[in-house]
Short mmCIF file of C-alpha atoms in Angstrom, two decimals:
data_model
loop_
_atom_site.label_atom_id
_atom_site.label_comp_id
_atom_site.label_asym_id
_atom_site.label_seq_id
_atom_site.Cartn_x
_atom_site.Cartn_y
_atom_site.Cartn_z
CA MET Z 346 99.79 -65.70 89.55
CA GLU Z 347 97.11 -63.56 87.86
CA PHE Z 348 94.10 -62.53 89.90
CA SER Z 349 90.71 -61.50 88.59
CA SER Z 350 90.02 -59.60 91.80
CA LYS Z 351 92.14 -56.89 93.37
CA LEU Z 352 90.60 -57.59 96.79
CA LEU Z 353 91.53 -61.25 96.53
CA GLU Z 354 95.04 -60.37 95.36
CA ASP Z 355 95.55 -57.97 98.30
CA ALA Z 356 94.43 -60.58 100.82
CA VAL Z 357 96.65 -63.27 99.28
CA ASN Z 358 99.63 -60.91 99.23
CA GLU Z 359 99.19 -60.03 102.89
CA VAL Z 360 98.79 -63.65 104.00
CA SER Z 361 101.81 -64.74 101.97
CA GLN Z 362 104.00 -62.31 103.95
CA LEU Z 363 103.80 -64.74 106.86
CA PRO Z 364 106.86 -66.99 107.22
CA GLY Z 365 106.61 -70.33 105.43
CA ILE Z 366 103.42 -69.40 103.59
CA GLY Z 367 103.72 -69.04 99.83
CA LYS Z 368 101.22 -67.61 97.37
CA ARG Z 369 99.49 -70.93 96.73
CA THR Z 370 98.99 -71.71 100.41
CA ALA Z 371 97.84 -68.13 101.01
CA LEU Z 372 95.23 -68.49 98.25
CA ARG Z 373 94.04 -71.78 99.77
CA LEU Z 374 93.68 -70.18 103.22
CA VAL Z 375 91.88 -67.11 101.87
CA LEU Z 376 89.45 -69.22 99.80
CA HIS Z 377 88.80 -71.31 102.91
CA LEU Z 378 87.87 -68.17 104.85
CA LEU Z 379 85.50 -67.15 102.04
CA ARG Z 380 83.62 -70.42 102.44
CA GLN Z 381 83.24 -69.93 106.21
CA PRO Z 382 80.80 -67.62 108.03
CA ALA Z 383 81.90 -63.97 108.11
CA SER Z 384 82.29 -64.17 111.89
CA GLN Z 385 85.37 -66.38 111.53
CA THR Z 386 87.21 -63.80 109.42
CA HIS Z 387 86.15 -61.02 111.78
CA ASP Z 388 87.26 -62.94 114.87
CA LEU Z 389 90.60 -63.76 113.28
CA ALA Z 390 91.23 -60.15 112.27
CA THR Z 391 90.09 -58.74 115.60
CA SER Z 392 92.18 -61.12 117.70
CA LEU Z 393 95.34 -60.33 115.73
CA VAL Z 394 94.85 -56.57 115.86
CA ARG Z 395 93.90 -56.62 119.54
CA LEU Z 396 96.95 -58.69 120.41
CA LYS Z 397 99.28 -56.44 118.42
CA ASP Z 398 97.82 -53.19 119.73
CA THR Z 399 97.41 -54.05 123.39
CA ILE Z 400 100.25 -56.49 123.92
CA LYS Z 401 102.25 -56.00 127.09
CA TYR Z 402 105.57 -57.43 128.10
CA CYS Z 403 106.15 -58.31 131.75
CA LYS Z 404 108.22 -55.53 133.33
CA ASP Z 405 110.48 -58.09 134.98
CA CYS Z 406 110.94 -61.05 132.64
CA HIS Z 407 109.80 -59.44 129.35
CA SER Z 408 107.56 -62.36 128.49
CA ILE Z 409 104.22 -61.67 126.79
CA SER Z 410 101.69 -60.86 129.47
CA ASP Z 411 98.20 -59.38 129.77
CA ALA Z 412 99.15 -57.48 132.93
CA GLU Z 413 102.15 -55.34 133.82
CA GLN Z 414 103.71 -58.32 135.54
CA CYS Z 415 103.26 -61.87 134.23
CA ASP Z 416 101.69 -64.64 136.30
CA ILE Z 417 105.04 -66.32 136.92
CA CYS Z 418 106.83 -63.20 138.15
CA ALA Z 419 103.79 -62.27 140.26
CA ASN Z 420 103.65 -65.70 141.88
CA PRO Z 421 105.25 -65.44 145.37
CA SER Z 422 105.76 -69.21 145.58
CA ARG Z 423 108.21 -69.18 142.64
CA ASP Z 424 111.88 -69.06 143.59
CA GLY Z 425 113.11 -65.53 142.93
CA GLU Z 426 116.77 -66.51 143.32
CA VAL Z 427 116.99 -68.61 140.15
CA ILE Z 428 116.46 -67.14 136.70
CA CYS Z 429 116.29 -69.15 133.50
CA VAL Z 430 117.35 -67.18 130.41
CA VAL Z 431 115.40 -68.16 127.28
CA GLU Z 432 114.98 -66.91 123.75
CA ASP Z 433 111.23 -66.45 123.52
CA ILE Z 434 107.89 -67.27 125.11
CA ARG Z 435 107.74 -70.66 123.39
CA ASP Z 436 110.71 -71.75 125.47
CA VAL Z 437 108.96 -70.57 128.64
CA MET Z 438 105.92 -72.63 127.66
CA ALA Z 439 108.09 -75.67 126.90
CA ILE Z 440 109.92 -75.50 130.23
CA GLU Z 441 106.71 -74.79 132.17
CA SER Z 442 105.11 -77.89 130.67
CA THR Z 443 107.84 -80.05 132.28
CA ALA Z 444 106.81 -78.76 135.76
CA GLN Z 445 110.49 -79.19 136.77
CA PHE Z 446 111.45 -75.54 137.17
CA LYS Z 447 110.28 -73.46 140.10
CA GLY Z 448 112.29 -70.30 139.46
CA ARG Z 449 111.59 -67.33 137.20
CA TYR Z 450 112.48 -66.50 133.61
CA HIS Z 451 114.10 -63.83 131.55
CA VAL Z 452 112.96 -63.67 127.92
CA LEU Z 453 115.63 -62.20 125.65
CA GLY Z 454 113.38 -61.83 122.63
CA GLY Z 455 115.84 -63.53 120.26
CA LYS Z 456 119.52 -64.34 120.08
CA ILE Z 457 122.58 -62.45 118.91
CA SER Z 458 122.91 -63.07 115.17
CA PRO Z 459 125.18 -60.82 113.09
CA ILE Z 460 123.85 -62.47 109.92
CA GLU Z 461 120.28 -61.45 110.70
CA GLY Z 462 121.41 -58.10 112.05
CA VAL Z 463 120.41 -58.84 115.64
CA GLY Z 464 122.81 -57.30 118.14
CA PRO Z 465 122.83 -57.31 121.96
CA GLN Z 466 120.99 -53.97 122.00
CA ASP Z 467 118.02 -55.57 120.20
CA LEU Z 468 117.54 -58.02 123.05
CA THR Z 469 116.60 -57.50 126.69
CA ILE Z 470 120.16 -58.16 127.88
CA GLU Z 471 120.57 -54.75 129.52
CA ALA Z 472 117.36 -55.27 131.50
CA LEU Z 473 118.69 -58.68 132.59
CA ILE Z 474 121.92 -57.15 133.87
CA GLU Z 475 119.95 -54.48 135.77
CA ARG Z 476 117.81 -57.25 137.23
CA LEU Z 477 120.91 -59.14 138.35
CA LYS Z 478 122.43 -56.01 139.90
CA SER Z 479 119.34 -55.62 142.08
CA GLY Z 480 120.94 -58.32 144.23
CA SER Z 481 118.54 -61.08 145.14
CA ILE Z 482 119.41 -63.40 142.25
CA LYS Z 483 121.85 -66.24 143.00
CA GLU Z 484 121.76 -68.46 139.90
CA LEU Z 485 121.37 -67.97 136.18
CA ILE Z 486 120.44 -70.93 133.97
CA PHE Z 487 121.19 -70.53 130.28
CA ALA Z 488 118.54 -72.36 128.28
CA MET Z 489 119.25 -71.14 124.75
CA SER Z 490 119.20 -73.33 121.66
CA SER Z 491 122.45 -75.20 121.20
CA THR Z 492 123.51 -73.29 118.10
CA MET Z 493 126.27 -70.87 117.21
CA GLU Z 494 123.92 -67.93 117.91
CA GLY Z 495 122.73 -69.44 121.19
CA ASP Z 496 126.29 -70.04 122.37
CA THR Z 497 127.32 -66.51 121.35
CA THR Z 498 124.43 -65.02 123.30
CA ASN Z 499 125.23 -67.11 126.37
CA PHE Z 500 128.86 -66.09 126.23
CA TYR Z 501 128.03 -62.41 125.74
CA ILE Z 502 125.86 -62.44 128.86
CA TYR Z 503 128.39 -64.55 130.79
CA ARG Z 504 131.07 -61.89 130.22
CA GLN Z 505 128.79 -59.17 131.62
CA LEU Z 506 128.53 -61.09 134.89
CA GLU Z 507 132.16 -60.53 135.86
CA GLY Z 508 132.43 -59.32 139.41
CA MET Z 509 128.94 -60.41 140.31
CA ASP Z 510 128.44 -63.25 142.75
CA ILE Z 511 126.14 -65.30 140.56
CA LYS Z 512 126.29 -69.02 139.83
CA THR Z 513 125.74 -69.91 136.18
CA SER Z 514 124.68 -73.17 134.57
CA THR Z 515 123.32 -74.39 131.26
CA ILE Z 516 120.71 -77.06 130.71
CA ALA Z 517 122.21 -80.51 130.09
CA ARG Z 518 122.88 -81.62 126.53
CA GLY Z 519 122.82 -85.32 125.89
CA ILE Z 520 120.97 -88.26 124.45
CA ALA Z 521 117.21 -87.66 124.55
CA VAL Z 522 115.24 -89.93 126.87
CA GLY Z 523 114.12 -92.94 124.83
CA ASP Z 524 116.71 -92.46 122.07
CA GLU Z 525 119.08 -95.17 120.88
CA LEU Z 526 122.82 -94.49 121.19
CA GLU Z 527 123.65 -95.69 117.69
CA TYR Z 528 121.55 -92.95 116.09
CA ALA Z 529 122.93 -90.08 118.18
CA ASP Z 530 125.31 -87.64 116.50
CA GLU Z 531 128.94 -87.74 117.70
CA VAL Z 532 128.98 -84.23 119.15
CA THR Z 533 125.99 -84.87 121.37
CA LEU Z 534 127.25 -88.33 122.37
CA GLY Z 535 130.73 -86.93 123.08
CA ARG Z 536 129.31 -84.18 125.28
CA SER Z 537 127.08 -86.61 127.12
CA ILE Z 538 130.17 -88.67 128.06
CA LEU Z 539 132.22 -85.64 129.12
CA ASN Z 540 129.32 -84.33 131.22
CA ARG Z 541 128.34 -87.66 132.72
CA ILE Z 542 126.44 -87.54 135.99
CA PRO Z 543 126.53 -89.75 139.11
CA PHE Z 544 124.38 -92.82 138.48
CA GLU Z 545 122.28 -92.17 141.57
CA ASN Z 546 121.25 -88.80 140.13
CA SER Z 547 119.92 -90.48 137.00
CA MET Z 548 117.50 -92.48 139.14
CA LYS Z 549 115.72 -89.32 140.30
CA THR Z 550 112.23 -89.32 138.94
CA GLN Z 551 110.04 -86.39 138.21
CA MET E 228 99.52 -75.74 125.38
CA GLU E 229 99.34 -73.34 128.33
CA PHE E 230 99.40 -69.63 127.60
CA SER E 231 100.43 -66.87 129.95
CA SER E 232 98.37 -64.38 127.95
CA LYS E 233 94.69 -64.62 127.06
CA LEU E 234 95.20 -62.28 124.11
CA LEU E 235 97.96 -64.50 122.75
CA GLU E 236 95.84 -67.59 123.30
CA ASP E 237 92.88 -66.06 121.45
CA ALA E 238 95.03 -65.11 118.48
CA VAL E 239 96.66 -68.55 118.32
CA ASN E 240 93.27 -70.26 118.55
CA GLU E 241 91.86 -68.18 115.70
CA VAL E 242 94.86 -68.72 113.44
CA SER E 243 94.86 -72.47 114.14
CA GLN E 244 91.30 -72.70 112.76
CA LEU E 245 92.78 -72.32 109.29
CA PRO E 246 93.18 -75.61 107.41
CA GLY E 247 96.56 -77.27 107.79
CA ILE E 248 97.70 -74.90 110.55
CA GLY E 249 98.14 -76.44 113.99
CA LYS E 250 98.67 -74.72 117.33
CA ARG E 251 102.45 -74.69 117.05
CA THR E 252 102.49 -73.17 113.58
CA ALA E 253 99.83 -70.67 114.67
CA LEU E 254 102.00 -69.61 117.61
CA ARG E 255 105.00 -69.22 115.30
CA LEU E 256 102.99 -67.03 112.90
CA VAL E 257 101.54 -64.89 115.68
CA LEU E 258 104.96 -64.36 117.31
CA HIS E 259 106.30 -63.40 113.89
CA LEU E 260 103.59 -60.72 113.56
CA LEU E 261 104.50 -59.41 117.01
CA ARG E 262 108.08 -58.83 115.86
CA GLN E 263 106.93 -56.90 112.75
CA PRO E 264 105.66 -53.30 112.58
CA ALA E 265 102.02 -52.89 113.62
CA SER E 266 101.11 -51.87 110.06
CA GLN E 267 101.65 -55.43 108.83
CA THR E 268 99.10 -56.86 111.26
CA HIS E 269 96.66 -54.07 110.43
CA ASP E 270 97.05 -54.53 106.68
CA LEU E 271 96.57 -58.28 107.02
CA ALA E 272 93.43 -57.90 109.14
CA THR E 273 91.98 -55.16 106.94
CA SER E 274 92.54 -57.01 103.68
CA LEU E 275 90.85 -60.17 104.99
CA VAL E 276 87.84 -58.33 106.42
CA ARG E 277 87.45 -56.15 103.32
CA LEU E 278 87.59 -59.19 101.04
CA LYS E 279 85.07 -61.12 103.11
CA ASP E 280 82.67 -58.19 103.51
CA THR E 281 82.73 -56.77 100.01
CA ILE E 282 83.36 -59.87 97.93
CA LYS E 283 81.26 -60.20 94.79
CA TYR E 284 80.71 -63.18 92.56
CA CYS E 285 80.33 -62.61 88.81
CA LYS E 286 76.62 -62.77 87.97
CA ASP E 287 77.36 -65.02 84.96
CA CYS E 288 80.22 -67.37 85.86
CA HIS E 289 80.15 -67.04 89.69
CA SER E 290 83.90 -66.51 89.88
CA ILE E 291 85.25 -64.05 92.46
CA SER E 292 85.11 -60.60 90.95
CA ASP E 293 85.41 -56.98 92.06
CA ALA E 294 82.59 -55.91 89.71
CA GLU E 295 79.17 -57.34 89.00
CA GLN E 296 80.58 -59.12 85.98
CA CYS E 297 84.12 -60.53 85.92
CA ASP E 298 86.72 -59.41 83.39
CA ILE E 299 86.46 -62.65 81.42
CA CYS E 300 82.67 -62.59 81.09
CA ALA E 301 82.79 -58.86 80.25
CA ASN E 302 85.41 -59.37 77.55
CA PRO E 303 83.62 -59.35 74.14
CA SER E 304 86.54 -61.06 72.40
CA ARG E 305 86.07 -64.25 74.48
CA ASP E 306 84.05 -66.99 72.81
CA GLY E 307 80.61 -67.00 74.43
CA GLU E 308 79.66 -70.34 72.85
CA VAL E 309 82.10 -72.47 74.86
CA ILE E 310 81.88 -72.80 78.64
CA CYS E 311 84.44 -74.55 80.79
CA VAL E 312 82.99 -75.91 84.05
CA VAL E 313 85.47 -75.75 86.95
CA GLU E 314 85.43 -76.26 90.69
CA ASP E 315 86.84 -72.98 91.94
CA ILE E 316 88.74 -69.85 91.00
CA ARG E 317 92.09 -71.59 91.33
CA ASP E 318 91.15 -73.74 88.33
CA VAL E 319 90.21 -70.63 86.35
CA MET E 320 93.62 -69.16 87.18
CA ALA E 321 95.38 -72.40 86.21
CA ILE E 322 93.59 -72.64 82.84
CA GLU E 323 94.03 -68.93 82.13
CA SER E 324 97.76 -69.24 82.70
CA THR E 325 97.96 -71.74 79.78
CA ALA E 326 96.52 -69.10 77.40
CA GLN E 327 94.95 -72.01 75.46
CA PHE E 328 91.29 -71.37 76.24
CA LYS E 329 89.37 -68.52 74.67
CA GLY E 330 85.88 -69.32 75.96
CA ARG E 331 84.21 -68.50 79.25
CA TYR E 332 83.93 -70.30 82.58
CA HIS E 333 81.39 -71.50 85.05
CA VAL E 334 82.63 -71.82 88.63
CA LEU E 335 80.65 -74.41 90.60
CA GLY E 336 82.12 -73.48 93.98
CA GLY E 337 82.95 -77.08 94.88
CA LYS E 338 81.98 -80.59 93.88
CA ILE E 339 79.22 -82.95 94.92
CA SER E 340 80.46 -84.86 97.97
CA PRO E 341 77.98 -86.73 100.16
CA ILE E 342 80.75 -87.38 102.70
CA GLU E 343 81.37 -83.67 103.20
CA GLY E 344 77.66 -82.91 102.99
CA VAL E 345 77.92 -81.00 99.71
CA GLY E 346 74.89 -81.57 97.47
CA PRO E 347 73.99 -80.16 94.04
CA GLN E 348 71.98 -77.36 95.68
CA ASP E 349 75.16 -76.09 97.40
CA LEU E 350 76.81 -75.50 94.03
CA THR E 351 75.95 -73.14 91.18
CA ILE E 352 74.58 -75.98 89.02
CA GLU E 353 71.11 -74.48 88.74
CA ALA E 354 72.56 -71.19 87.52
CA LEU E 355 74.61 -73.16 84.97
CA ILE E 356 71.49 -74.89 83.61
CA GLU E 357 69.69 -71.52 83.38
CA ARG E 358 72.69 -70.15 81.53
CA LEU E 359 72.62 -73.07 79.09
CA LYS E 360 68.87 -72.67 78.50
CA SER E 361 69.45 -69.07 77.43
CA GLY E 362 70.54 -70.62 74.14
CA SER E 363 73.80 -69.20 72.82
CA ILE E 364 76.04 -71.88 74.36
CA LYS E 365 77.16 -74.69 72.04
CA GLU E 366 79.82 -76.59 74.02
CA LEU E 367 80.46 -77.46 77.64
CA ILE E 368 83.93 -78.57 78.72
CA PHE E 369 84.10 -80.45 82.02
CA ALA E 370 87.38 -79.58 83.75
CA MET E 371 86.83 -81.08 87.20
CA SER E 372 89.45 -82.99 89.17
CA SER E 373 89.64 -86.62 88.14
CA THR E 374 88.24 -87.98 91.40
CA MET E 375 85.09 -89.79 92.45
CA GLU E 376 83.51 -86.46 93.46
CA GLY E 377 84.58 -84.76 90.23
CA ASP E 378 83.16 -87.59 88.13
CA THR E 379 79.90 -87.57 90.12
CA THR E 380 79.52 -83.83 89.59
CA ASN E 381 80.22 -84.13 85.86
CA PHE E 382 77.69 -86.92 85.50
CA TYR E 383 75.02 -85.05 87.50
CA ILE E 384 75.35 -82.03 85.22
CA TYR E 385 75.52 -84.24 82.11
CA ARG E 386 72.14 -85.78 82.97
CA GLN E 387 70.55 -82.32 83.27
CA LEU E 388 71.55 -81.58 79.68
CA GLU E 389 69.15 -84.12 78.16
CA GLY E 390 67.16 -82.58 75.36
CA MET E 391 69.52 -79.65 74.97
CA ASP E 392 71.61 -79.34 71.84
CA ILE E 393 74.93 -78.93 73.58
CA LYS E 394 78.21 -80.67 72.81
CA THR E 395 80.08 -81.91 75.88
CA SER E 396 83.72 -82.77 76.37
CA THR E 397 86.18 -83.29 79.20
CA ILE E 398 89.80 -82.24 79.30
CA ALA E 399 92.20 -84.99 78.20
CA ARG E 400 93.69 -87.29 80.84
CA GLY E 401 97.03 -88.83 80.05
CA ILE E 402 100.74 -88.83 80.69
CA ALA E 403 101.94 -85.38 81.70
CA VAL E 404 104.24 -83.64 79.23
CA GLY E 405 107.82 -84.51 80.22
CA ASP E 406 106.84 -87.60 82.25
CA GLU E 407 108.37 -91.04 81.76
CA LEU E 408 106.00 -93.88 80.84
CA GLU E 409 107.47 -96.32 83.35
CA TYR E 410 106.48 -94.15 86.29
CA ALA E 411 102.89 -93.53 85.17
CA ASP E 412 100.09 -95.31 87.03
CA GLU E 413 98.22 -98.00 85.07
CA VAL E 414 94.85 -96.24 85.06
CA THR E 415 96.26 -93.07 83.54
CA LEU E 416 98.40 -95.02 81.07
CA GLY E 417 95.42 -97.22 80.14
CA ARG E 418 93.20 -94.21 79.53
CA SER E 419 95.87 -92.50 77.48
CA ILE E 420 96.00 -95.53 75.16
CA LEU E 421 92.21 -95.82 74.86
CA ASN E 422 91.91 -92.11 74.13
CA ARG E 423 94.88 -91.89 71.79
CA ILE E 424 94.86 -89.01 69.31
CA PRO E 425 95.99 -88.73 65.68
CA PHE E 426 99.75 -88.21 65.60
CA GLU E 427 99.43 -85.03 63.54
CA ASN E 428 97.36 -83.48 66.34
CA SER E 429 100.14 -84.08 68.86
CA MET E 430 102.47 -81.96 66.72
CA LYS E 431 100.34 -78.86 67.26
CA THR E 432 102.32 -76.37 69.27
CA GLN E 433 101.03 -73.70 71.56
#
């Protein structure tokens, strides 16, 4: 791609560094910004820089937060005895939107992945263990993605819990609500049979 | 989507103003930036603001340019008698990459579209007419998209040329090189038969 303007080329190159955005899309986005009022570009740039420069992570759960402690950890009506371990803030948002979980979170910041060069020390696992040692926590819920990396991360943490009196669980895997059996993959269907639950429990509504 | 951080929410809202980027994608992009060194966010923000604030448009062809006159218009070896009318700089880049056109361009900055509220006065049509009246231009090539809006824009400009001694042409429409006839749409195939060219001409190589 040959540019007639160095400024344009720089902007396109920077935008195309974002994941899933190629040069063509980057050019389309940049040309769009050029057609909009200058304030839009300024607001976009300012909000990104301000977020990056002043971002804080909650001292307890390591989720993104504007204060030293996030709203969930600071909320006294949340159950401090149950902690749900998730990969990133998107998972917190997803679980919060169900309104089914009243405990607190621990955001690992990723999952163990030797291929991508992410080891346990790159995550907030040590902080989690410290948190657990503090004593008041009774249950840990693993809510990682059901992938090789997710399972590895769960297992790595699980092994660190030896000797601690902490109950562990993982979120249920099974057929999604509203899905047809015939289209489910065998692994999921197999697991959902192995981990069947009492029928009365399935009648519980939100 | 409920955010635990106002800063994060602001950034996601700004990014999701870009065309084709929803809230989820915006969140993914913003979280990606948070995992990268601060310099990446700063470079991205700086390049966008610098482009928007210091952008120049070539005084002749109205293409994006770092100088008062773009490289193509400033190049004395380009044919000043032939002007190719295009919608935006992406079309200039596309035609330049063919290395088949030795003339100059005129960038309209869009096309006439009553639905989107774009009228002739929003484009650089008046500047084009002024340029044509200056006298040295002999041929105008319309290279707009083959859509209702493109055709309208072509026809609007064509009508302004009355009384001027200027040859007009449009780029050829037809079956793309390498395409199979059976998969071509009827309109394109029909036009390519009506506008057939002498066989010897088709043997011309690049």
